[in-house]
């Protein structure tokens, strides 16, 4: 059977819908321009759907923004917009992606994620039930990641000027340490660790989009990974730099690091885990899994002497239980990534011109 | 002459373009999907256009997020997406709007705006020159408002799945005082002050969209107004609540306040300033200026005894030099807004079902 979007929509629906849609479908089966107009309908949408789902004291103030206290003066801020197509896919949806993606960007700064903002751009005609499913997914994912949605904004654009839902989240997190985490901190000899297998998110999206059938369906790796990151920091690992492997994949993150720091990275192809289904799907579609986007994977640069300890900590969290060391930082100032391939011949990795798969996040 | 978009595009172009587009138009006359793909083209766009325009130490770290220190533990966060159509209009553009709107939301929390995030959703085929103009406008407006763009994100969606540019900004600001600014703080007897004339932003957009011709063109009131707000706080005005008059206009802000606080507001129609061109345009189009969106106006609730002092402070800033008192908070717990009309008969203001003018911000 060809895997259809519908299966995943239903899958998602039954797993995550705790309550029925609070906006009567009989009244408003779909989103109208008036739902973004600052009047009664927008008010109803905000009160009954958003405020009821994300209830917390800061959001409840009903202000234009949220006022809060941070326990640490040092903090991080990040933002991402999410335009993934389709909205639902095996292992996640645009709602879970929009929380995990921003939470993970904060983790990559070494920050404990605290508060998220939520900006929705809805297309006129979006089924109200679809919006409700996404909102429920945002809520559940935020609960899992222990972050609060503290303020938000809703815009509605004319039919044909969007694609269902686009989401922006911005997040702030607290840095309760003095580590400076940046490519400039990388030193020759540093170990390069990878938190798990690569390519699952991009190929999960691609499989749904292309209606591909595999023996086992590929599920996105979409997940929050701040836990193992903060565990490393708390256990005294002197993290030099980190990067999540979203657009551009593993290769993109490595090449950007080598350029920003002006260093040579040496990676062993055979050490990089790639699942059989992902490898197979990539071969069918002519894609390189090293360049495919992930939403629950990261690389981390640590001093050689701490590599074993860091790996042990990573293995203690389910999201990074298959973490491996994939290479080292070499001596020398050539800003290149050298990949030692399975057949022995080294090759230089470069950025692709664009993305192999558009709109995967 | 019918006012065309083109006039304003050129107007904007000549006023604000300090440099020519850093992406060679001969190479990339328009935005492609690859510009959002995490590869070389996205890298080029970020480095040459965004990082060069918004240069600051936090952005320059090239990280997934920005790390910063706040001087006060108490702070505010807010977000807005901007989907205004057309992108350029008399008195502003989507770029200036996306900075001023978020800066103003922070001001309404009583916060000094500090840092902004910038999320761009670009439509494939957007002329590179248009993007460059918007980026220049964002930069100039951020400079004027003394805020830094510290981190950002760029997505590109397929042609026909957007409308040129959608922008999300989130902002953080510092609260260097202990005031609690919220509808719940409003007390009977409070004076209601309005910072200037209403309806100009919405009617400026509408005039361009409909190709309307007036004796003098209506310019948007789009402007940052944190200066008079912070001046009031610094001068000891015990601000009870504030709200900017965007979607839903003056009427929306008043009705929401009366409902959230469970109070009766009494407003004199004759005291609310409406420009002649705005009044004329509203009459032609059958719109009520009290419901038309503004992007540089706010209302503020202050104790009766401080109303005169607060007005004097407002008059000292150009953005609120025409501030007036428009009414008072009455005794009683009916959550209504009573408008005493010019002809003497009072009427109750309510929220409209939707917006009179879609996509004005």
XYZ file of C-alpha atoms in Angstrom:
722
model
C 0.000 0.000 0.000
C 1.271 3.408 -0.825
C 1.652 5.416 2.334
C -0.638 8.422 2.123
C -0.707 11.653 4.080
C -4.084 10.631 5.364
C -2.691 7.751 7.386
C -0.397 10.085 9.235
C -3.039 12.685 9.755
C -5.286 10.074 11.384
C -2.384 8.560 13.285
C -1.610 11.933 14.707
C -5.224 12.702 15.380
C -5.901 9.644 17.480
C -2.670 9.796 19.418
C -2.642 13.424 20.310
C -6.148 14.804 20.371
C -7.121 14.954 23.990
C -10.227 17.059 23.513
C -12.526 17.923 20.657
C -12.043 21.196 18.822
C -13.215 24.096 21.025
C -14.401 26.147 18.027
C -17.699 24.578 16.874
C -16.962 23.058 13.468
C -20.580 23.602 12.525
C -20.073 27.366 12.929
C -16.560 27.679 11.512
C -15.385 24.599 9.610
C -12.345 26.518 8.424
C -10.234 29.577 9.194
C -11.540 32.844 7.714
C -9.797 36.185 7.208
C -11.865 37.499 10.120
C -10.056 35.065 12.455
C -6.992 37.287 12.049
C -8.827 40.590 12.132
C -8.622 41.719 15.740
C -12.377 41.342 16.297
C -14.751 38.854 17.906
C -13.681 35.819 15.881
C -9.985 36.341 16.577
C -10.828 36.874 20.207
C -12.756 33.591 20.295
C -9.901 31.719 18.608
C -7.336 33.104 21.056
C -9.438 32.522 24.160
C -10.956 29.134 23.380
C -8.177 27.489 21.451
C -4.816 29.103 22.235
C -5.181 30.405 25.767
C -7.078 27.305 26.859
C -4.395 25.011 25.403
C -1.286 26.837 26.568
C -2.620 28.201 29.888
C 0.070 29.716 32.099
C 0.172 32.888 34.215
C 2.202 34.899 31.721
C -0.017 34.089 28.764
C -3.104 34.598 30.894
C -2.223 38.235 31.469
C -3.712 38.890 28.046
C -1.094 41.517 27.298
C 0.762 42.363 24.076
C 3.766 40.599 25.538
C 4.819 38.540 28.532
C 6.701 39.853 31.559
C 8.966 37.387 33.353
C 11.951 37.106 35.655
C 15.084 35.197 34.698
C 17.141 33.575 37.411
C 20.357 34.102 35.449
C 21.581 37.293 33.801
C 23.180 35.264 31.001
C 20.687 33.897 28.515
C 20.149 32.884 24.917
C 17.537 33.800 22.325
C 16.790 32.109 19.021
C 14.105 31.977 16.345
C 12.972 29.708 13.524
C 10.084 29.721 11.092
C 8.588 26.388 10.070
C 7.148 25.828 6.597
C 7.371 22.036 6.385
C 5.275 20.296 3.765
C 3.273 18.124 4.436
C 2.071 19.369 7.836
C 1.939 15.825 9.251
C 4.583 13.128 8.738
C 5.691 9.917 10.460
C 7.222 10.826 13.786
C 5.976 14.394 13.968
C 4.149 17.366 12.508
C 4.714 21.091 12.054
C 3.589 21.657 15.656
C 6.075 19.321 17.336
C 8.779 20.513 14.917
C 8.184 24.160 15.807
C 8.737 23.446 19.506
C 11.599 20.941 19.242
C 13.494 22.940 16.626
C 13.650 26.071 18.754
C 14.246 24.196 22.002
C 17.156 22.441 20.289
C 18.639 25.699 19.009
C 18.643 26.971 22.597
C 20.313 23.742 23.747
C 23.027 24.298 21.130
C 23.798 27.617 22.847
C 24.138 25.690 26.122
C 20.886 27.161 27.430
C 18.076 25.575 29.416
C 14.950 26.331 27.320
C 12.383 28.335 29.295
C 9.897 30.372 27.264
C 8.619 30.281 23.693
C 6.700 32.781 21.598
C 4.332 31.468 18.943
C 3.543 33.276 15.688
C 0.994 31.596 13.413
C 0.407 32.525 9.773
C -2.770 30.702 8.758
C -4.126 30.394 5.230
C -7.789 31.254 4.781
C -9.665 27.969 4.329
C -7.431 25.909 6.632
C -9.706 23.297 8.249
C -10.301 24.283 11.876
C -9.694 20.653 12.874
C -6.227 20.765 11.320
C -5.371 23.901 13.288
C -6.640 22.231 16.441
C -4.466 19.162 15.856
C -1.396 21.333 15.380
C -2.187 23.367 18.504
C -2.568 20.157 20.522
C 0.749 18.921 19.187
C 2.443 22.214 20.148
C 1.002 21.923 23.631
C 2.040 18.297 24.128
C 5.545 18.906 22.824
C 5.972 22.024 24.967
C 4.862 20.005 27.995
C 7.410 17.302 27.214
C 10.160 19.880 26.808
C 9.070 21.777 29.963
C 8.755 25.096 28.148
C 5.886 27.570 28.289
C 4.259 29.360 25.350
C 4.104 32.817 26.934
C 2.921 35.077 24.133
C 1.766 34.753 20.552
C 0.335 36.281 17.414
C -2.083 35.075 14.753
C -2.287 36.310 11.192
C -4.566 35.018 8.430
C -3.589 35.436 4.763
C -5.852 35.067 1.732
C -6.389 31.634 0.225
C -3.539 30.932 -2.194
C -1.071 33.156 -0.307
C 0.118 30.517 2.137
C 0.147 26.740 2.534
C -2.108 25.858 5.449
C 0.059 26.875 8.381
C 3.425 28.548 8.777
C 4.744 28.794 12.321
C 7.414 30.933 13.896
C 8.689 30.284 17.374
C 11.288 32.284 19.238
C 12.716 30.982 22.487
C 14.683 32.234 25.457
C 16.745 30.039 27.719
C 18.934 30.432 30.773
C 22.702 29.869 30.832
C 23.661 28.825 34.335
C 27.341 28.425 33.502
C 30.235 30.412 32.069
C 31.142 28.192 29.104
C 31.654 29.972 25.796
C 30.327 27.599 23.135
C 31.423 28.684 19.676
C 33.420 27.417 16.668
C 36.257 29.727 17.753
C 36.717 27.557 20.867
C 37.590 24.437 18.862
C 41.176 23.203 19.260
C 43.334 20.704 17.309
C 42.827 17.230 18.750
C 39.212 17.811 19.768
C 36.942 14.799 19.347
C 33.860 15.170 17.159
C 30.822 13.306 18.532
C 27.539 12.674 16.710
C 24.393 12.033 18.765
C 22.820 9.309 16.563
C 22.036 8.109 13.056
C 21.500 10.695 10.321
C 18.982 11.430 7.572
C 15.739 10.211 9.099
C 13.807 13.470 9.254
C 14.405 14.487 5.656
C 13.713 11.016 4.308
C 10.528 10.634 6.385
C 9.205 13.840 4.806
C 10.355 12.782 1.363
C 8.750 9.345 1.649
C 5.354 10.880 2.455
C 5.689 13.527 -0.222
C 6.668 11.052 -2.930
C 4.321 8.293 -1.727
C 7.258 5.887 -1.353
C 6.768 2.483 0.247
C 9.465 0.784 2.305
C 9.435 -2.403 4.392
C 9.390 -0.305 7.536
C 8.296 3.298 7.392
C 10.968 5.887 8.122
C 10.045 7.988 11.150
C 11.450 11.454 11.696
C 14.007 11.793 14.480
C 12.237 15.018 15.590
C 12.869 15.273 19.359
C 14.203 17.673 22.000
C 17.805 16.974 23.029
C 18.601 19.576 25.655
C 18.732 16.916 28.374
C 21.983 15.209 27.304
C 23.502 18.593 26.391
C 22.827 20.073 29.828
C 23.942 16.827 31.467
C 27.307 17.183 29.728
C 27.640 20.769 30.951
C 26.616 19.852 34.488
C 29.122 17.002 34.534
C 31.946 19.370 33.644
C 32.441 18.515 29.980
C 34.240 21.489 28.446
C 32.072 21.697 25.312
C 33.883 23.747 22.675
C 31.124 23.938 20.074
C 27.856 22.262 19.052
C 25.477 22.401 16.115
C 22.181 20.705 15.333
C 22.047 18.984 11.947
C 19.003 20.585 10.301
C 19.138 22.092 6.807
C 22.381 21.082 5.143
C 22.576 17.977 7.361
C 25.751 16.604 8.928
C 27.887 17.837 6.037
C 26.550 21.386 6.313
C 27.270 21.592 10.044
C 30.803 20.225 9.607
C 31.701 22.494 6.680
C 30.322 25.584 8.435
C 32.363 24.757 11.529
C 35.557 24.249 9.582
C 35.080 27.585 7.819
C 34.066 29.608 10.851
C 36.958 28.275 12.915
C 39.473 27.952 10.053
C 40.244 24.327 10.941
C 40.596 20.930 9.274
C 38.109 18.254 10.332
C 38.783 14.574 9.653
C 35.721 12.336 9.530
C 35.454 8.579 8.954
C 32.520 7.752 6.731
C 32.222 4.242 8.183
C 31.707 5.657 11.688
C 28.635 7.723 10.743
C 25.479 5.679 11.451
C 22.887 5.632 8.670
C 19.823 3.372 8.998
C 19.231 0.759 6.296
C 15.864 2.244 5.252
C 17.388 5.722 5.057
C 20.342 4.408 3.041
C 17.958 2.560 0.711
C 15.651 5.544 0.242
C 18.619 7.820 -0.428
C 19.934 5.425 -3.079
C 16.539 5.269 -4.802
C 16.275 9.049 -4.867
C 19.924 9.767 -5.575
C 20.478 11.675 -2.336
C 23.455 11.745 0.028
C 22.338 11.032 3.642
C 25.165 13.219 4.962
C 23.352 16.232 3.473
C 19.814 15.255 4.510
C 18.190 17.281 7.318
C 17.700 15.941 10.840
C 15.581 17.370 13.664
C 16.913 15.426 16.633
C 20.648 15.101 15.978
C 23.660 17.232 16.786
C 27.456 17.210 16.718
C 29.568 18.303 19.636
C 33.271 19.186 19.822
C 34.930 18.195 23.112
C 38.544 17.882 24.307
C 40.053 14.518 23.416
C 40.580 13.685 27.113
C 36.844 14.061 27.827
C 35.521 12.222 24.757
C 34.834 8.934 26.561
C 33.083 10.622 29.481
C 30.985 12.751 27.129
C 29.922 9.690 25.136
C 28.877 7.904 28.324
C 26.690 10.860 29.296
C 25.138 10.964 25.830
C 24.379 7.233 26.009
C 22.388 7.777 29.210
C 19.672 9.778 27.382
C 17.336 7.918 24.987
C 17.607 10.694 22.371
C 21.377 10.207 22.104
C 21.793 6.579 23.213
C 23.473 5.722 19.915
C 25.974 8.583 19.993
C 29.345 7.847 18.384
C 32.657 9.505 17.776
C 32.998 10.232 14.061
C 36.301 12.064 13.842
C 38.779 14.616 15.116
C 40.022 18.134 14.614
C 43.396 18.064 12.851
C 46.363 20.317 13.236
C 46.678 22.918 10.486
C 44.742 25.923 9.310
C 43.153 24.681 6.079
C 39.398 25.176 6.505
C 38.314 21.842 5.046
C 36.411 18.720 6.008
C 38.221 15.557 4.915
C 36.000 12.497 4.677
C 37.778 9.151 4.754
C 35.439 7.033 2.712
C 34.660 3.367 3.203
C 36.786 2.443 0.223
C 39.756 4.250 1.715
C 40.087 7.261 -0.564
C 39.672 10.619 1.209
C 37.473 13.310 -0.307
C 36.763 16.914 0.594
C 33.212 17.731 1.708
C 31.658 20.975 0.535
C 28.320 22.742 0.919
C 25.744 21.972 -1.730
C 24.451 24.920 -3.707
C 20.985 24.560 -2.214
C 18.973 21.973 -0.340
C 18.398 18.498 -1.750
C 14.863 18.601 -0.332
C 13.053 21.923 -0.079
C 10.715 22.729 2.799
C 11.688 19.927 5.157
C 11.454 22.204 8.195
C -3.065 60.968 -10.720
C -3.913 57.649 -9.226
C -1.405 56.796 -6.551
C 0.360 53.607 -7.536
C 2.456 51.173 -5.539
C 5.307 52.037 -7.814
C 5.556 55.587 -6.524
C 6.026 54.331 -3.009
C 8.449 51.645 -3.985
C 10.615 54.269 -5.679
C 10.077 56.723 -2.851
C 11.282 54.119 -0.423
C 14.107 53.070 -2.663
C 15.636 56.508 -3.038
C 15.256 57.469 0.591
C 16.543 54.354 2.234
C 18.921 52.540 -0.101
C 22.352 53.388 1.150
C 24.164 50.743 -0.866
C 23.465 48.657 -3.905
C 22.273 45.089 -3.475
C 25.164 42.898 -2.276
C 23.868 39.826 -4.154
C 24.708 40.400 -7.842
C 21.378 40.870 -9.602
C 22.909 39.473 -12.764
C 23.520 36.169 -10.942
C 20.333 35.982 -8.893
C 17.652 38.455 -9.982
C 15.182 36.772 -7.646
C 15.007 34.508 -4.611
C 15.176 30.768 -5.377
C 14.261 27.774 -3.227
C 17.992 27.129 -2.845
C 18.332 30.434 -0.965
C 16.506 28.741 1.924
C 18.211 25.363 1.604
C 21.084 25.510 4.058
C 23.728 25.418 1.320
C 26.010 27.860 -0.454
C 23.314 30.230 -1.678
C 21.702 30.570 1.739
C 25.119 31.094 3.219
C 25.826 33.855 0.702
C 22.485 35.540 1.426
C 23.068 35.443 5.183
C 26.670 36.635 5.032
C 26.439 39.298 2.348
C 22.981 40.686 2.947
C 21.826 39.956 6.512
C 24.999 39.801 8.536
C 26.517 42.733 6.663
C 23.393 44.852 7.252
C 22.710 44.017 10.885
C 26.317 43.587 12.074
C 26.676 43.298 15.849
C 28.768 41.026 18.082
C 25.895 38.688 18.960
C 24.813 38.152 15.385
C 28.429 37.841 14.279
C 28.937 34.751 16.443
C 27.248 32.822 13.634
C 25.505 30.559 16.109
C 21.993 29.062 16.082
C 21.043 31.659 18.648
C 22.425 34.704 20.417
C 23.855 34.735 23.937
C 23.482 37.970 25.893
C 23.411 39.455 29.375
C 20.453 41.433 30.682
C 21.072 44.159 33.242
C 17.688 43.561 34.871
C 16.172 40.249 35.955
C 12.686 41.499 35.036
C 12.047 41.585 31.309
C 9.401 41.302 28.613
C 9.126 39.214 25.475
C 6.729 39.617 22.575
C 6.244 38.461 18.984
C 4.363 39.502 15.866
C 4.205 38.258 12.307
C 3.778 40.812 9.532
C 1.857 39.993 6.362
C 0.954 43.502 5.207
C -0.098 43.957 1.602
C 1.282 45.882 -0.274
C 4.857 45.602 1.010
C 5.480 49.347 0.555
C 3.038 52.107 1.492
C 3.168 55.837 2.263
C 4.987 56.288 5.548
C 6.463 52.814 5.800
C 6.919 49.286 4.531
C 6.821 45.748 5.899
C 10.388 46.189 7.156
C 9.817 49.300 9.255
C 6.493 47.861 10.430
C 8.139 44.635 11.607
C 10.566 46.567 13.810
C 8.236 49.281 15.105
C 5.364 46.891 15.802
C 7.430 44.669 18.065
C 9.302 47.552 19.689
C 5.915 49.109 20.471
C 4.558 45.896 21.980
C 7.547 45.856 24.317
C 6.915 49.504 25.210
C 3.313 48.582 26.094
C 4.730 46.158 28.682
C 6.770 49.046 30.105
C 9.991 47.567 28.739
C 12.984 49.241 27.119
C 13.365 47.359 23.782
C 16.787 45.692 23.488
C 17.048 42.744 21.110
C 15.019 41.499 18.146
C 14.945 38.179 16.311
C 14.099 38.188 12.616
C 12.316 35.335 10.821
C 11.816 35.773 7.065
C 9.487 33.655 4.938
C 10.330 34.526 1.340
C 8.354 33.468 -1.725
C 10.354 31.935 -4.548
C 10.617 34.557 -7.298
C 10.725 37.576 -4.976
C 12.951 40.155 -6.695
C 16.289 40.290 -4.893
C 16.107 44.096 -5.035
C 12.823 44.062 -3.128
C 14.350 41.894 -0.411
C 17.319 44.247 -0.236
C 15.040 47.274 0.163
C 13.158 45.596 2.999
C 16.396 44.565 4.715
C 17.689 48.146 4.489
C 14.432 49.402 5.965
C 14.685 46.918 8.846
C 18.224 48.052 9.516
C 17.411 51.757 9.438
C 14.363 51.347 11.663
C 16.270 49.187 14.148
C 18.990 51.849 14.272
C 16.403 54.545 14.970
C 14.839 52.446 17.719
C 18.258 51.507 19.182
C 17.580 47.773 19.009
C 19.829 45.041 17.639
C 18.818 42.176 15.354
C 20.699 39.419 17.182
C 19.590 36.224 15.455
C 17.425 35.208 12.534
C 16.095 32.555 10.200
C 15.281 32.460 6.498
C 12.829 30.133 4.800
C 11.854 30.105 1.125
C 8.478 28.699 0.046
C 7.421 27.718 -3.474
C 6.017 30.343 -5.806
C 2.291 30.705 -5.115
C 2.632 29.619 -1.461
C 3.374 33.050 -0.049
C 3.081 36.709 -1.002
C 6.560 38.100 -1.475
C 7.707 38.433 2.123
C 6.253 37.538 5.489
C 8.251 38.648 8.511
C 8.209 37.579 12.125
C 10.046 39.510 14.787
C 10.257 38.642 18.458
C 11.708 41.114 20.915
C 13.037 41.211 24.448
C 13.185 44.305 26.577
C 14.304 45.261 30.059
C 11.975 46.412 32.860
C 13.955 48.654 35.159
C 11.023 49.358 37.465
C 8.468 47.510 39.579
C 5.250 48.779 37.968
C 2.646 46.144 37.156
C 0.985 47.290 33.931
C -2.186 45.354 33.263
C -5.942 45.903 32.790
C -6.446 44.550 36.332
C -4.651 47.642 37.685
C -7.229 50.049 36.266
C -9.305 51.916 38.899
C -12.534 53.958 38.725
C -11.680 57.570 38.024
C -8.593 56.764 35.917
C -8.042 59.098 32.984
C -7.811 57.565 29.510
C -5.211 59.268 27.299
C -4.751 58.749 23.547
C -1.349 59.499 21.995
C -2.558 61.082 18.729
C -5.017 60.986 15.830
C -6.387 57.600 14.762
C -6.886 55.635 11.557
C -3.931 56.752 9.478
C -2.106 53.439 9.085
C -5.113 51.448 7.927
C -6.303 54.157 5.552
C -2.816 54.653 4.073
C -2.726 50.945 3.202
C -6.274 51.037 1.900
C -5.646 54.078 -0.281
C -2.706 52.361 -2.008
C -4.567 49.091 -2.359
C -7.664 50.685 -3.845
C -5.769 53.288 -5.888
C -7.641 56.109 -4.170
C -6.674 59.712 -4.772
C -6.947 62.391 -2.102
C -5.819 66.008 -2.021
C -3.000 65.059 0.312
C -1.859 61.478 0.530
C -2.489 59.723 3.843
C 0.762 58.580 5.430
C 0.902 55.729 7.911
C 1.568 56.709 11.531
C 4.038 53.770 11.764
C 6.633 54.831 14.364
C 8.278 53.644 17.586
C 6.772 55.190 20.735
C 8.766 53.727 23.594
C 10.363 57.101 24.309
C 7.280 58.873 25.730
C 6.211 55.669 27.498
C 9.537 55.274 29.290
C 9.605 59.006 30.013
C 6.274 58.664 31.815
C 7.597 55.742 33.864
C 10.832 57.568 34.694
C 8.878 60.636 35.774
C 6.869 58.587 38.241
C 3.573 58.295 36.385
C 1.773 55.315 37.902
C 0.678 53.787 34.583
C -2.138 51.307 35.224
C -2.469 49.865 31.726
C -1.554 50.592 28.103
C -2.356 49.150 24.702
C -1.271 49.960 21.167
C -4.095 50.462 18.690
C -3.279 47.958 15.948
C -5.845 45.460 14.628
C -9.283 46.394 15.948
C -8.181 50.024 16.293
C -9.091 52.317 19.185
C -12.438 50.590 19.678
C -10.848 47.139 19.914
C -8.335 48.249 22.552
C -11.035 49.958 24.642
C -13.489 47.048 24.492
C -10.785 44.496 25.346
C -9.746 46.576 28.332
C -13.280 46.953 29.612
C -13.803 43.190 29.360
C -10.507 42.099 30.842
C -10.870 44.452 33.789
C -14.680 44.260 34.100
C -15.042 48.035 34.034
C -17.093 50.742 32.338
C -15.218 53.184 30.113
C -16.742 56.509 29.108
C -15.347 58.069 25.931
C -16.239 61.375 24.237
C -16.325 60.966 20.483
C -15.590 64.671 19.938
C -12.323 64.375 21.877
C -10.867 61.663 19.614
C -8.723 63.290 16.883
C -9.330 62.035 13.337
C -7.578 63.756 10.420
C -9.749 65.255 7.678
C -8.287 63.002 4.952
C -8.801 59.922 7.122
C -12.374 60.970 7.940
C -13.035 61.580 4.238
C -11.524 58.273 3.126
C -13.485 56.399 5.796
C -16.726 58.000 4.638
C -16.063 57.076 1.010
C -15.324 53.455 1.966
C -17.988 53.140 4.662
C -15.467 52.504 7.439
C -15.417 53.660 11.056
C -12.045 55.297 11.903
C -12.365 54.124 15.513
C -11.932 50.545 14.259
C -9.136 51.228 11.748
C -5.648 49.970 12.647
C -2.822 52.268 13.742
C 0.893 51.490 14.071
C 2.075 54.468 16.088
C -0.752 55.156 18.547
C -1.593 53.901 22.016
C -3.947 54.506 24.912
C -2.785 54.746 28.493
C -4.738 54.572 31.752
C -3.335 56.807 34.514
C -4.647 58.044 37.881
C -6.790 61.152 37.514
C -4.372 63.187 39.652
C -1.493 62.469 37.255
C -3.375 62.999 33.982
C -2.098 66.529 33.378
C 1.508 65.621 34.124
C 1.299 62.533 31.893
C -0.117 64.613 29.021
C 2.705 67.120 29.359
C 5.273 64.323 29.121
C 3.523 62.880 26.059
C 3.517 66.309 24.398
C 7.307 66.497 24.753
C 7.856 63.609 22.264
C 7.114 64.216 18.569
C 5.367 60.825 18.234
C 2.786 61.798 20.872
C 2.811 65.598 20.658
C -0.923 65.632 19.904
C -1.915 63.375 22.795
C -5.330 64.093 24.340
C -7.536 62.872 27.117
C -10.517 61.061 25.596
C -12.391 59.809 28.631
C -12.473 58.216 32.059
C -13.059 54.969 33.869
C -16.489 55.013 35.528
C -17.617 53.502 38.784
C -19.517 50.255 38.348
C -18.775 46.755 37.170
C -20.534 46.640 33.795
C -17.854 45.702 31.249
C -18.867 48.177 28.559
C -17.481 51.109 26.593
C -19.928 54.009 26.408
C -19.271 56.433 23.578
C -20.829 59.872 23.959
C -21.349 60.846 20.348
C -21.068 64.305 18.840
C -24.848 64.579 18.606
C -25.204 63.827 22.303
C -26.672 60.310 22.268
C -24.514 57.679 23.978
C -23.907 54.326 22.312
C -22.185 51.124 23.387
C -19.054 50.159 21.467
C -18.500 46.509 20.655
C -15.892 44.461 18.813
C -16.524 43.923 15.127
C -16.802 40.330 13.999
C -13.604 40.575 11.968
C -11.348 43.267 10.602
C -12.639 45.965 8.306
C -9.381 45.770 6.355
C -7.539 42.451 6.120
C -3.737 42.252 6.105
C -2.962 45.780 7.242
C -0.077 44.589 9.431
